[in-house]
PDB file of C-alpha atoms and ligand atoms in Angstrom:
ATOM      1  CA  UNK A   1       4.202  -4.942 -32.119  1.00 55.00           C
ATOM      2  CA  UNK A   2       3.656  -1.867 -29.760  1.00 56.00           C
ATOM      3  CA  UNK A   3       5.881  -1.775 -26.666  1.00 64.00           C
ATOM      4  CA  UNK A   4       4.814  -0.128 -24.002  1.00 76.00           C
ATOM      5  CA  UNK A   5       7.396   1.965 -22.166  1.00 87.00           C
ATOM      6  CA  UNK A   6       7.897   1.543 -18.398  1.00 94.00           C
ATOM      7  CA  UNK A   7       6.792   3.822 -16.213  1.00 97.00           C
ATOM      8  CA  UNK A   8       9.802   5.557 -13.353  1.00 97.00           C
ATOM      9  CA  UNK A   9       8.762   8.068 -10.898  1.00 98.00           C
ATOM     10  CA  UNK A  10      10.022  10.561 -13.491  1.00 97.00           C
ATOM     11  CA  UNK A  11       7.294   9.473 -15.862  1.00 98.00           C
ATOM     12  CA  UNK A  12       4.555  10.751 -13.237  1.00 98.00           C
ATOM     13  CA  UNK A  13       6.108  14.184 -12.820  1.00 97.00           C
ATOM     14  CA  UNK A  14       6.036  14.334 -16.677  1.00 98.00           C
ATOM     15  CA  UNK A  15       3.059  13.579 -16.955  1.00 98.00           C
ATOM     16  CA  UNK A  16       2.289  16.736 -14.605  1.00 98.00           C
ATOM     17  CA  UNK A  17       4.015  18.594 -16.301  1.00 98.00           C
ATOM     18  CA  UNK A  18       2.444  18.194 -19.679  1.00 98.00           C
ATOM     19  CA  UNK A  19      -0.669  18.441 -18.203  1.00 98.00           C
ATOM     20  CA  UNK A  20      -1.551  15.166 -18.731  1.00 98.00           C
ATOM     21  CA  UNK A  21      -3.771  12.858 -16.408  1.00 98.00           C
ATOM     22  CA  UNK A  22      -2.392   9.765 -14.240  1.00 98.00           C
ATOM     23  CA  UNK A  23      -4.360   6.451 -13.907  1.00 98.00           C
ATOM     24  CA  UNK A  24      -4.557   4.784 -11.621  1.00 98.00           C
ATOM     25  CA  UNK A  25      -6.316   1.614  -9.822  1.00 98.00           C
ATOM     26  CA  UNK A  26      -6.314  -1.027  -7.166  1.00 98.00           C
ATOM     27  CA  UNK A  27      -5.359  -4.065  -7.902  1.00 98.00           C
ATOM     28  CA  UNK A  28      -5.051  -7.167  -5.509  1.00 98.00           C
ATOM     29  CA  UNK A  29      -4.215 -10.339  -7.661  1.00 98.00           C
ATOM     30  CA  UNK A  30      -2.260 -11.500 -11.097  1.00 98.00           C
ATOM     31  CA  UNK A  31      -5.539 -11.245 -12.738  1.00 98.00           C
ATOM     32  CA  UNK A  32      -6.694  -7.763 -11.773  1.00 97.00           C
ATOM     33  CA  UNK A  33      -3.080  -6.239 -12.535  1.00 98.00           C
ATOM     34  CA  UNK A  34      -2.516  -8.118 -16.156  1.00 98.00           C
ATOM     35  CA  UNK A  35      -5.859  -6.547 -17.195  1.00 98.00           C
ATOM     36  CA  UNK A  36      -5.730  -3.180 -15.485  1.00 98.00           C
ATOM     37  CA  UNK A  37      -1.796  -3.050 -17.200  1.00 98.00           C
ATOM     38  CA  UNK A  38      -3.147  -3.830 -20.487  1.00 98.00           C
ATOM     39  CA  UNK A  39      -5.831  -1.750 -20.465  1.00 98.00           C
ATOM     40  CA  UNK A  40      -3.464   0.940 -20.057  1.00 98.00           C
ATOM     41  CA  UNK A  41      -3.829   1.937 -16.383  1.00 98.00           C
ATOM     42  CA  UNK A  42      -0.219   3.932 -15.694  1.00 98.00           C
ATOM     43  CA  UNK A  43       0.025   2.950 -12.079  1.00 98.00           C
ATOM     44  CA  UNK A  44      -1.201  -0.349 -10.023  1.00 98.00           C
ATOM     45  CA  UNK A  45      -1.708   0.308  -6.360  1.00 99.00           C
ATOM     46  CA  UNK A  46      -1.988  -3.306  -4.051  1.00 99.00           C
ATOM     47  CA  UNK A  47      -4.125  -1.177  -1.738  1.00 98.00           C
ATOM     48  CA  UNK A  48      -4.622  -1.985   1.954  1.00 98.00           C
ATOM     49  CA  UNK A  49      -8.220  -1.979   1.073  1.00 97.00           C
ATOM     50  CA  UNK A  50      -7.424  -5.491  -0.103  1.00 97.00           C
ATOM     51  CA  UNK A  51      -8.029  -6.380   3.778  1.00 97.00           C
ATOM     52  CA  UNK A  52     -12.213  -5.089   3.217  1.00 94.00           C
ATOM     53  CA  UNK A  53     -12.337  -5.769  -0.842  1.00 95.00           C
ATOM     54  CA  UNK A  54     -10.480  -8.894  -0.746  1.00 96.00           C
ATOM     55  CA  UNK A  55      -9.858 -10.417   2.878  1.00 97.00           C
ATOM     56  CA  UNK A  56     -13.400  -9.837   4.700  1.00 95.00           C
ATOM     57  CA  UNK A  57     -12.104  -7.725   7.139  1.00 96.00           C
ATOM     58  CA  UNK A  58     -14.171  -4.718   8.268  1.00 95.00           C
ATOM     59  CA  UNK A  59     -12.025  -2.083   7.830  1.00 96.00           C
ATOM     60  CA  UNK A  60      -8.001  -1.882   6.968  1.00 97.00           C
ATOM     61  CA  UNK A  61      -6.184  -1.882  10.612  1.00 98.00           C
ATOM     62  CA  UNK A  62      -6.215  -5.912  10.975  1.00 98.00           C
ATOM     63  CA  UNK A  63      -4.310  -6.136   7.206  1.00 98.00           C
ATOM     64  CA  UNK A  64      -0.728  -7.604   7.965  1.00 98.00           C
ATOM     65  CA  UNK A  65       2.960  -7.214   5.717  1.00 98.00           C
ATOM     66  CA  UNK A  66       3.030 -10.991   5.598  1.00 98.00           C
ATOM     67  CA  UNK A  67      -0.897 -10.847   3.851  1.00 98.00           C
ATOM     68  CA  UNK A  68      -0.376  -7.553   1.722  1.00 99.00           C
ATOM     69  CA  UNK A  69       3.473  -9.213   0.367  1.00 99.00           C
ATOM     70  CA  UNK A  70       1.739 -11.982  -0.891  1.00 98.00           C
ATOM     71  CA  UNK A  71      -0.931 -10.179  -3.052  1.00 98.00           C
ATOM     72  CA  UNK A  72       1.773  -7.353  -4.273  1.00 99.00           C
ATOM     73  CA  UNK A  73       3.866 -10.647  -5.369  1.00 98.00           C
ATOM     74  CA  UNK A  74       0.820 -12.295  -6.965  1.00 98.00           C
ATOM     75  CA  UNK A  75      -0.002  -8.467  -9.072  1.00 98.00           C
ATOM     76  CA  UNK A  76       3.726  -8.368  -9.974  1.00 98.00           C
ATOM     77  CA  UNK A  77       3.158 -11.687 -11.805  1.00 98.00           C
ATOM     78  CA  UNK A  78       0.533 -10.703 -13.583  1.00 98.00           C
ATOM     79  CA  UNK A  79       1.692  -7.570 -14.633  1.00 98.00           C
ATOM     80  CA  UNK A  80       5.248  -7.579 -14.586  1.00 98.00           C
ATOM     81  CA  UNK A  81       6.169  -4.554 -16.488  1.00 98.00           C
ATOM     82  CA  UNK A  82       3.514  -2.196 -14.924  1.00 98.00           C
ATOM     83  CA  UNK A  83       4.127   0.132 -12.073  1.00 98.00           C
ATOM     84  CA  UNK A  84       3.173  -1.538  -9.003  1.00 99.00           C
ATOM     85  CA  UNK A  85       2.959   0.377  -5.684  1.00 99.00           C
ATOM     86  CA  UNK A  86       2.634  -1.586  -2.406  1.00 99.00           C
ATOM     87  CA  UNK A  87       0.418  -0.019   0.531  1.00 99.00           C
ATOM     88  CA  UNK A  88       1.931  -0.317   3.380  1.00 98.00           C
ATOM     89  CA  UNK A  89      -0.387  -1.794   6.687  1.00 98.00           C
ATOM     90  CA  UNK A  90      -1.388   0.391   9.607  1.00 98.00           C
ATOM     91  CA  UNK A  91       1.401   0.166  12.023  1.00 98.00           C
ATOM     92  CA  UNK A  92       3.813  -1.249   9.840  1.00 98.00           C
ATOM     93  CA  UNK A  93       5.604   2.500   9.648  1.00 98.00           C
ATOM     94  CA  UNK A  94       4.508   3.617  12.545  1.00 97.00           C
ATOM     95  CA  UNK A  95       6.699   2.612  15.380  1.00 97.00           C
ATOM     96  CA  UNK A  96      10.263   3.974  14.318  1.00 98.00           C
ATOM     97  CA  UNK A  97      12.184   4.810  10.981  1.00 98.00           C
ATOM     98  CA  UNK A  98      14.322   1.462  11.234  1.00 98.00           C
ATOM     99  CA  UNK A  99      10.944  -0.507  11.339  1.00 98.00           C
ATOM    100  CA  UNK A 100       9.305   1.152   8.318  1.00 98.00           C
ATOM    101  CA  UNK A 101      12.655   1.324   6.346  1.00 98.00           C
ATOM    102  CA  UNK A 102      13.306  -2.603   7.175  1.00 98.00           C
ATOM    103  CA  UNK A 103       9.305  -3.376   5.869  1.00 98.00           C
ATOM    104  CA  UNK A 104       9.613  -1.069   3.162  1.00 98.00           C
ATOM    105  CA  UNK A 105      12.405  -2.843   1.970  1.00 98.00           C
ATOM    106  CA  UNK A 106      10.379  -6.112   2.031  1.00 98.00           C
ATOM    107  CA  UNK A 107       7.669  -4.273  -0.825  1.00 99.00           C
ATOM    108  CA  UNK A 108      10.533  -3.878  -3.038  1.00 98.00           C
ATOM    109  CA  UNK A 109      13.085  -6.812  -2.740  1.00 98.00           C
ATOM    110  CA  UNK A 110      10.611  -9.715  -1.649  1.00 98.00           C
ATOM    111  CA  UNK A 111       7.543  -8.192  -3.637  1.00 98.00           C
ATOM    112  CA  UNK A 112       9.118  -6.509  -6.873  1.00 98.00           C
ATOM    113  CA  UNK A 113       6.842  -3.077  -5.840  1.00 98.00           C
ATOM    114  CA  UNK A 114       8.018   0.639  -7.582  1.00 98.00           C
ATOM    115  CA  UNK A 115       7.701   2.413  -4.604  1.00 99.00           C
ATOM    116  CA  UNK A 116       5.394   2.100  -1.419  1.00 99.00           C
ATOM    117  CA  UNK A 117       2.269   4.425  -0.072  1.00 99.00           C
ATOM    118  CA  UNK A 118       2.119   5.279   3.290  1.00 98.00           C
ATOM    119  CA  UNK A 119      -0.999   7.767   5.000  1.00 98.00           C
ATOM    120  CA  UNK A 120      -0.070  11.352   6.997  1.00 98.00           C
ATOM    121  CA  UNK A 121       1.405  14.075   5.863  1.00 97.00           C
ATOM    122  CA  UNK A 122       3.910  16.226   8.325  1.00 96.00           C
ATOM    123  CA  UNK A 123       2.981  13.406  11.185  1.00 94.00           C
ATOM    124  CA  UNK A 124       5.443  10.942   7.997  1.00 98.00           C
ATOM    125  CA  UNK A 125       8.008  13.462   7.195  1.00 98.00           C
ATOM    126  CA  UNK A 126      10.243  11.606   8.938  1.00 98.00           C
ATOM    127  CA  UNK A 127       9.488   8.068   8.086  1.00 98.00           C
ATOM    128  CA  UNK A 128       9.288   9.666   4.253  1.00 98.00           C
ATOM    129  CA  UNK A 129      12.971  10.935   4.117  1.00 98.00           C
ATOM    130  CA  UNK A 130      14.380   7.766   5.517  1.00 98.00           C
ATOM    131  CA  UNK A 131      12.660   5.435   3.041  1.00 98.00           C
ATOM    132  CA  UNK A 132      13.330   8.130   0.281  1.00 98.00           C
ATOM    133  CA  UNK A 133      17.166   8.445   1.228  1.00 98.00           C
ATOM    134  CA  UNK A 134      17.438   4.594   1.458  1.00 98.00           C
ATOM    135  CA  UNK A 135      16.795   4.966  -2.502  1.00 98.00           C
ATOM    136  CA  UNK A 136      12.807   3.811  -1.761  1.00 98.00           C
ATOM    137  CA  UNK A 137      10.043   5.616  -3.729  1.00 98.00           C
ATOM    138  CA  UNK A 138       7.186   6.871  -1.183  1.00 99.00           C
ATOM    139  CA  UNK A 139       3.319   8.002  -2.611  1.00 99.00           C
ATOM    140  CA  UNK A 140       1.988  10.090   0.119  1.00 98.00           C
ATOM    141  CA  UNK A 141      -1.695   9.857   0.936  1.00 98.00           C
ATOM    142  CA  UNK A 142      -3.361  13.103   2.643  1.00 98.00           C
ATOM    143  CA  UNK A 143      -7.327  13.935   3.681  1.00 98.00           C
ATOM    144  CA  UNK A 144      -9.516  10.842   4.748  1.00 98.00           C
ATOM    145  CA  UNK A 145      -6.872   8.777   6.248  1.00 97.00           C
ATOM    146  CA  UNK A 146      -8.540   5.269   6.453  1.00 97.00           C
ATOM    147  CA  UNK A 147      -6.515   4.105   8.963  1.00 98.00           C
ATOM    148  CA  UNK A 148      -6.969   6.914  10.973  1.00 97.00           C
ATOM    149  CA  UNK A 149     -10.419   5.613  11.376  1.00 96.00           C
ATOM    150  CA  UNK A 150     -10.236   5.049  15.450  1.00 97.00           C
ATOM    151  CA  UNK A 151      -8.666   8.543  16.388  1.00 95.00           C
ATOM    152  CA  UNK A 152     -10.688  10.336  14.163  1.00 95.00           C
ATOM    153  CA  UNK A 153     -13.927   8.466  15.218  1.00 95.00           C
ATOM    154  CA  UNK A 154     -15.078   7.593  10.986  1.00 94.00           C
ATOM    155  CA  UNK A 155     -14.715   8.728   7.350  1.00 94.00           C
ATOM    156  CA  UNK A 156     -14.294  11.885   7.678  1.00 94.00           C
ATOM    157  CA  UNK A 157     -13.981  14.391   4.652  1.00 96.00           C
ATOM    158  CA  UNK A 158     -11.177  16.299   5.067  1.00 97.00           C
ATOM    159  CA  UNK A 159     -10.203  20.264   4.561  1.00 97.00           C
ATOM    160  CA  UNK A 160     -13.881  21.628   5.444  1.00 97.00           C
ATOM    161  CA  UNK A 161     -12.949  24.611   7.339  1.00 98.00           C
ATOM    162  CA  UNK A 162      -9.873  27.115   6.732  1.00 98.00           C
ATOM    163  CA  UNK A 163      -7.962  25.680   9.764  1.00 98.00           C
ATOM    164  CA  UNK A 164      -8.503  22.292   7.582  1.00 98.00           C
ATOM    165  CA  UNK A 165      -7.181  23.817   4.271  1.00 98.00           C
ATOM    166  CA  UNK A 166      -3.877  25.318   6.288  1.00 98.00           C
ATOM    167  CA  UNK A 167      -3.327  21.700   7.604  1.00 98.00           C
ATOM    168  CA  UNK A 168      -3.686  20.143   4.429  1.00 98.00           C
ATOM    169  CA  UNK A 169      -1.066  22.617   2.110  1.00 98.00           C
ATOM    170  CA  UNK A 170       1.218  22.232   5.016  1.00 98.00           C
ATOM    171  CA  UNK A 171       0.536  18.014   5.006  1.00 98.00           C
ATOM    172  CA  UNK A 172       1.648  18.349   0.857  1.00 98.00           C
ATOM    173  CA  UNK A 173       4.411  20.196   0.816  1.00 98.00           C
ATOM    174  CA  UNK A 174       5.504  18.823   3.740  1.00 98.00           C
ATOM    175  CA  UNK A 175       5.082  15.317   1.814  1.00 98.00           C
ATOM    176  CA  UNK A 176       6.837  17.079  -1.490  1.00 98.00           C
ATOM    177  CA  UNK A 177       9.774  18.746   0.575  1.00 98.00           C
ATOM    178  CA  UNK A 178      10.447  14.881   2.558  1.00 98.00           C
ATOM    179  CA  UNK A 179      10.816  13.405  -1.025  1.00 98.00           C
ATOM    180  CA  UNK A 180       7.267  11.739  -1.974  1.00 98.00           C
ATOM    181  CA  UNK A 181       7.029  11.370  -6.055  1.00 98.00           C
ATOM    182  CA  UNK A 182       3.528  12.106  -5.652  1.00 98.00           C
ATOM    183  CA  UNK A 183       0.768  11.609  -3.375  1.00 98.00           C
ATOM    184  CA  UNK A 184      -3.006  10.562  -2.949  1.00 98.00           C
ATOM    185  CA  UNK A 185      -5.654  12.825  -1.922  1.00 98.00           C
ATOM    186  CA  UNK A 186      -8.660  11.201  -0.597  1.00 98.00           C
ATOM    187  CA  UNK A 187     -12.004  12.350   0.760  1.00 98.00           C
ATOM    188  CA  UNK A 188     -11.355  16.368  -0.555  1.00 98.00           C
ATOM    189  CA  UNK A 189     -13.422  18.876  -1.248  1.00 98.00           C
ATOM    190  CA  UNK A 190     -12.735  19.642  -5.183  1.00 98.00           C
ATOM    191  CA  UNK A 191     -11.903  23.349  -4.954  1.00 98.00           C
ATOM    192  CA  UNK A 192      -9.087  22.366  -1.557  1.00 98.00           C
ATOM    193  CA  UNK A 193      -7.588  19.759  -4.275  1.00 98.00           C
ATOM    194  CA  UNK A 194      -7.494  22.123  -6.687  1.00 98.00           C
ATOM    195  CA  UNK A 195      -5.447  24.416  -4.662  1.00 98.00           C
ATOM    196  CA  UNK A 196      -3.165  21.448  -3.187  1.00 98.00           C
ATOM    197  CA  UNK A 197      -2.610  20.243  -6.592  1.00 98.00           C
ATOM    198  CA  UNK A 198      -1.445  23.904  -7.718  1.00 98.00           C
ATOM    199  CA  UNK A 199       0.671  24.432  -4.111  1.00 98.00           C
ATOM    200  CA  UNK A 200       2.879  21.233  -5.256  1.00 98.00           C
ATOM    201  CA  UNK A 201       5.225  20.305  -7.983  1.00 98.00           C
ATOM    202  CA  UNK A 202       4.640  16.445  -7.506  1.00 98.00           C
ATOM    203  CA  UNK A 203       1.276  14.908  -9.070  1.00 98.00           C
ATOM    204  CA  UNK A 204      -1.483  14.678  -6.808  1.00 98.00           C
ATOM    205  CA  UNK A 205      -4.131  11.706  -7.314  1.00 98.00           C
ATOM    206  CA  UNK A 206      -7.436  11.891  -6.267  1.00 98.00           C
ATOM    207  CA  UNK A 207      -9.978   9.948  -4.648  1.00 98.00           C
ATOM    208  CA  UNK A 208     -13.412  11.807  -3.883  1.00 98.00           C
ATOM    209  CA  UNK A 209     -11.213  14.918  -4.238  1.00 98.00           C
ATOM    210  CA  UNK A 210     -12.834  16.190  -7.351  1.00 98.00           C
ATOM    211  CA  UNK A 211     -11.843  16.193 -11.133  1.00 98.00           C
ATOM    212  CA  UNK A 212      -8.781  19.097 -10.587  1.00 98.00           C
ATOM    213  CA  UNK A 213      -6.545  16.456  -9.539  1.00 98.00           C
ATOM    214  CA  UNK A 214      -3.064  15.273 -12.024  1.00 98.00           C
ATOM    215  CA  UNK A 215      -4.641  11.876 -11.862  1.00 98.00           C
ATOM    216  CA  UNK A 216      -7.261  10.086  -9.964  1.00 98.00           C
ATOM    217  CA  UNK A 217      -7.166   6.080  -8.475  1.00 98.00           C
ATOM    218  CA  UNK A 218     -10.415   4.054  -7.939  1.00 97.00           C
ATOM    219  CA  UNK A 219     -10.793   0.663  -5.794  1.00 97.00           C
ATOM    220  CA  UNK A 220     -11.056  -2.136  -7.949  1.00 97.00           C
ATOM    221  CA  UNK A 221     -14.253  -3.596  -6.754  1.00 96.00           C
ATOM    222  CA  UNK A 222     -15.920  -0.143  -6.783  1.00 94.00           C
ATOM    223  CA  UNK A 223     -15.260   0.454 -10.302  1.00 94.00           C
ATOM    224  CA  UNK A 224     -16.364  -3.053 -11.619  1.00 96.00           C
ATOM    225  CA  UNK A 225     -19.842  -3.279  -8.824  1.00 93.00           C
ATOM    226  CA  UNK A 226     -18.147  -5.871  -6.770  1.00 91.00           C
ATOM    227  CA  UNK A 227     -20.270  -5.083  -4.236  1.00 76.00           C
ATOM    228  CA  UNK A 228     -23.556  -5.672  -2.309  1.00 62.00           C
ATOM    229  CA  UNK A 229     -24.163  -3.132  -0.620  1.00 69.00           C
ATOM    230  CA  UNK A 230     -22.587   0.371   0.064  1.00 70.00           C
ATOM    231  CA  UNK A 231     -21.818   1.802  -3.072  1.00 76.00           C
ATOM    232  CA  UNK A 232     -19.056   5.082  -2.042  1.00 83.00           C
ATOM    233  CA  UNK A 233     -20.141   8.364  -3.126  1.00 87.00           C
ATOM    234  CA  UNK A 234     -16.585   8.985  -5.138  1.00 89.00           C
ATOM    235  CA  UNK A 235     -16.452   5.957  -6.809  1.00 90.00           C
ATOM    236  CA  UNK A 236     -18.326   5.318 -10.684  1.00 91.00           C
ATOM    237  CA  UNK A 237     -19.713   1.969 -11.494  1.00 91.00           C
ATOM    238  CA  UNK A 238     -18.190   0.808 -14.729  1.00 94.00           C
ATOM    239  CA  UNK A 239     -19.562  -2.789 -14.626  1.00 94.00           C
ATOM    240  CA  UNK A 240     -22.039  -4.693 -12.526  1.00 93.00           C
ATOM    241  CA  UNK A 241     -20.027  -7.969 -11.647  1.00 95.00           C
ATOM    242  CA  UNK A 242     -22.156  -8.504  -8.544  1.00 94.00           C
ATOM    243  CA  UNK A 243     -25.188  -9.006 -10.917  1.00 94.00           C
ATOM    244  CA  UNK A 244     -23.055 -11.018 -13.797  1.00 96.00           C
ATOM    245  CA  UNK A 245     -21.588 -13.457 -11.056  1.00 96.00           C
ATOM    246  CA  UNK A 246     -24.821 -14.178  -9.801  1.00 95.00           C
ATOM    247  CA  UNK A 247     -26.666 -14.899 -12.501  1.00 97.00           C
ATOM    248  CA  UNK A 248     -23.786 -16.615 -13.896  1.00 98.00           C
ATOM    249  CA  UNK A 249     -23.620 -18.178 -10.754  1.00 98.00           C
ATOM    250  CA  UNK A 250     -27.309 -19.333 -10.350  1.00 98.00           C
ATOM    251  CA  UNK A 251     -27.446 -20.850 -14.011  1.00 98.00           C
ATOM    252  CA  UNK A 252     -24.467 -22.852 -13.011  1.00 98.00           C
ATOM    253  CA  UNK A 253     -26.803 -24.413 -10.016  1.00 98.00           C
ATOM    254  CA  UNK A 254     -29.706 -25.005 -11.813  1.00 98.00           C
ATOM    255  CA  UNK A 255     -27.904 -26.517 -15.054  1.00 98.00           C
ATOM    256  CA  UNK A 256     -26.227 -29.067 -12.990  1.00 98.00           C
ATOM    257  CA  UNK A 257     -29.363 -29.937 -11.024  1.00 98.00           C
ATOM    258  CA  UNK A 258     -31.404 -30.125 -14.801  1.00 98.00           C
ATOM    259  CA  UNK A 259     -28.773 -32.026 -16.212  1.00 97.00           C
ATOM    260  CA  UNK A 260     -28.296 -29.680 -18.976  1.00 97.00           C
ATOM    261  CA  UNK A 261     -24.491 -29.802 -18.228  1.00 97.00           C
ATOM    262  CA  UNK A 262     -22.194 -31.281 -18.795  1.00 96.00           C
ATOM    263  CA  UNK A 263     -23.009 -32.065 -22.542  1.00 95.00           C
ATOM    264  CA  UNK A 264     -21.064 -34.024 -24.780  1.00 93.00           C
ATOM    265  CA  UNK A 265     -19.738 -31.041 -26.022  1.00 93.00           C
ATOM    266  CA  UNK A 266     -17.924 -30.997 -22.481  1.00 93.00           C
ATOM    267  CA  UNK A 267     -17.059 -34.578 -22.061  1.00 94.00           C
ATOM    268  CA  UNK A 268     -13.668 -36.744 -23.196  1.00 96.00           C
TER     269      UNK A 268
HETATM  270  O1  KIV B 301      -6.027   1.128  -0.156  1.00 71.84           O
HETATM  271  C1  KIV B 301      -6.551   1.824  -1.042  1.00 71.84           C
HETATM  272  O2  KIV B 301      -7.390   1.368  -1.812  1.00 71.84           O
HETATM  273  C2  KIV B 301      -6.155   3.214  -1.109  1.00 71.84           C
HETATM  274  C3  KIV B 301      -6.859   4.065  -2.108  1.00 71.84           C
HETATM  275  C4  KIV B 301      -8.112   4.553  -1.498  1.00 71.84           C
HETATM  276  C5  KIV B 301      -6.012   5.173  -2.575  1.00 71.84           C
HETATM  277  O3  KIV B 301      -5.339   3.649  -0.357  1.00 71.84           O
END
């Protein structure tokens, strides 16, 4: 039998090191992680886009600790030797260090999490060194902040004008000097992540920030076309569960309504 050896923080810098590329992907549930872990996806990341994926909210501000908690507990079950990182909800880190180290602490000791993700570079120093002095990992996020989504007035791609590059290098090393193991881009023009990804020792992993990245993460339901509608520019389709559901779905319906199940084949 192969075991599979458990990924530390240390594992990810590694990996960097040798030049070698980090997966990873959003799960929400014990499903989603068992399968992502044995397919061999390095890192699981509960996202806060379980509140739009998952929830039916219409964007990630309304997600709560209480509601994220339970689905970081639920992918710990199903994966429980995988690296599991627990996003942590808009204003959960926001009001003071003692509030986002107390909630923090919740990811790891109620939830089993690695390490949590939190979004803003030098605006989180702060909030980054306590959590990382308390002995808590911390993945960064930089560029198209989704729950920045008010102030900034959208999605907006980020690093699109010099001014926007300087802000950026200073957001990662800020984020690499306050102690984060490695953080997201998201939303980057490729050539910017290629230079933010050279300006820092700690793995960057992208999202719409171009292939230059030491790994890149995809949301779940974008990768396997669990969707309707809006289909992100960044994100591949890899399946087409919409389509399989439905039809699966649909034949359900009209085999009950037919008769042609259940058969005897199904009955006791
Ligand atoms: O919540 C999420 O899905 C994320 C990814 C976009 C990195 O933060």
């Amino acid at each position: 039998m192969i075991t599979k050896k458990k990924k530390t923080v240390s594992s990810f810098r590694k990996m960097k090191q040798n030049g070698e590329k980090i997966v990873a992907v959003t799960v929400y549930d014990a499903p989603t992680a068992r399968l992502a872990d044995a397919a061999g996806v390095d890192l699981l990341l509960v996202g806060d886009s379980l509140a739009n994926t998952v929830l039916g909210y219409e964007n990630t501000l309304p997600l709560t600790v209480e509601e994220s908690l339970h689905h970081c507990k639920a992918a710990r079950r199903g994966a429980p030797d995988a690296f599991i990182v627990g996003d942590m909800p808009f204003m959960s880190y926001q009001v003071s260090c003692a509030e986002a180290l107390n909630n923090a602490g919740r990811y790891i000791k109620e939830a089993g999490c690695n390490a949590v993700k939190l979004e803003g570079g030098t605006y989180a120093v702060a909030v980054v060194e306590r959590l990382v002095a308390a002995g808590i990992p911390v993945m960064g996020h930089i560029g198209l902040l989704p729950q920045q989504i008010l102030a900034a007035g959208g999605y907006k791609i980020a690093g699109k004008t010099p001014e926007g590059i300087e802000l950026l290098l200073a957001d990662a090393r800020a984020l690499e000097k306050a102690g984060a193991f490695c953080m997201v881009l998201e939303g980057i023009p490729a050539e910017v992540s290629k230079q933010l990804t050279t300006a820092v020792n700690i793995p960057t992993i992208g999202i719409g920030a171009g292939p230059h990245c030491d790994g890149q993460v995809q949301v779940m339901n974008d990768l396997l076309g669990l969707f309707s509608d809006f289909v992100p520019k960044h994100a591949k389709r890899y399946a087409n569960l919409t389509e399989t559901v439905s039809d699966a779905l649909t034949r359900y319906c009209r085999e009950i309504r037919s008769g042609e199940f259940p058969t005897e084949e199904h009955s006791f």
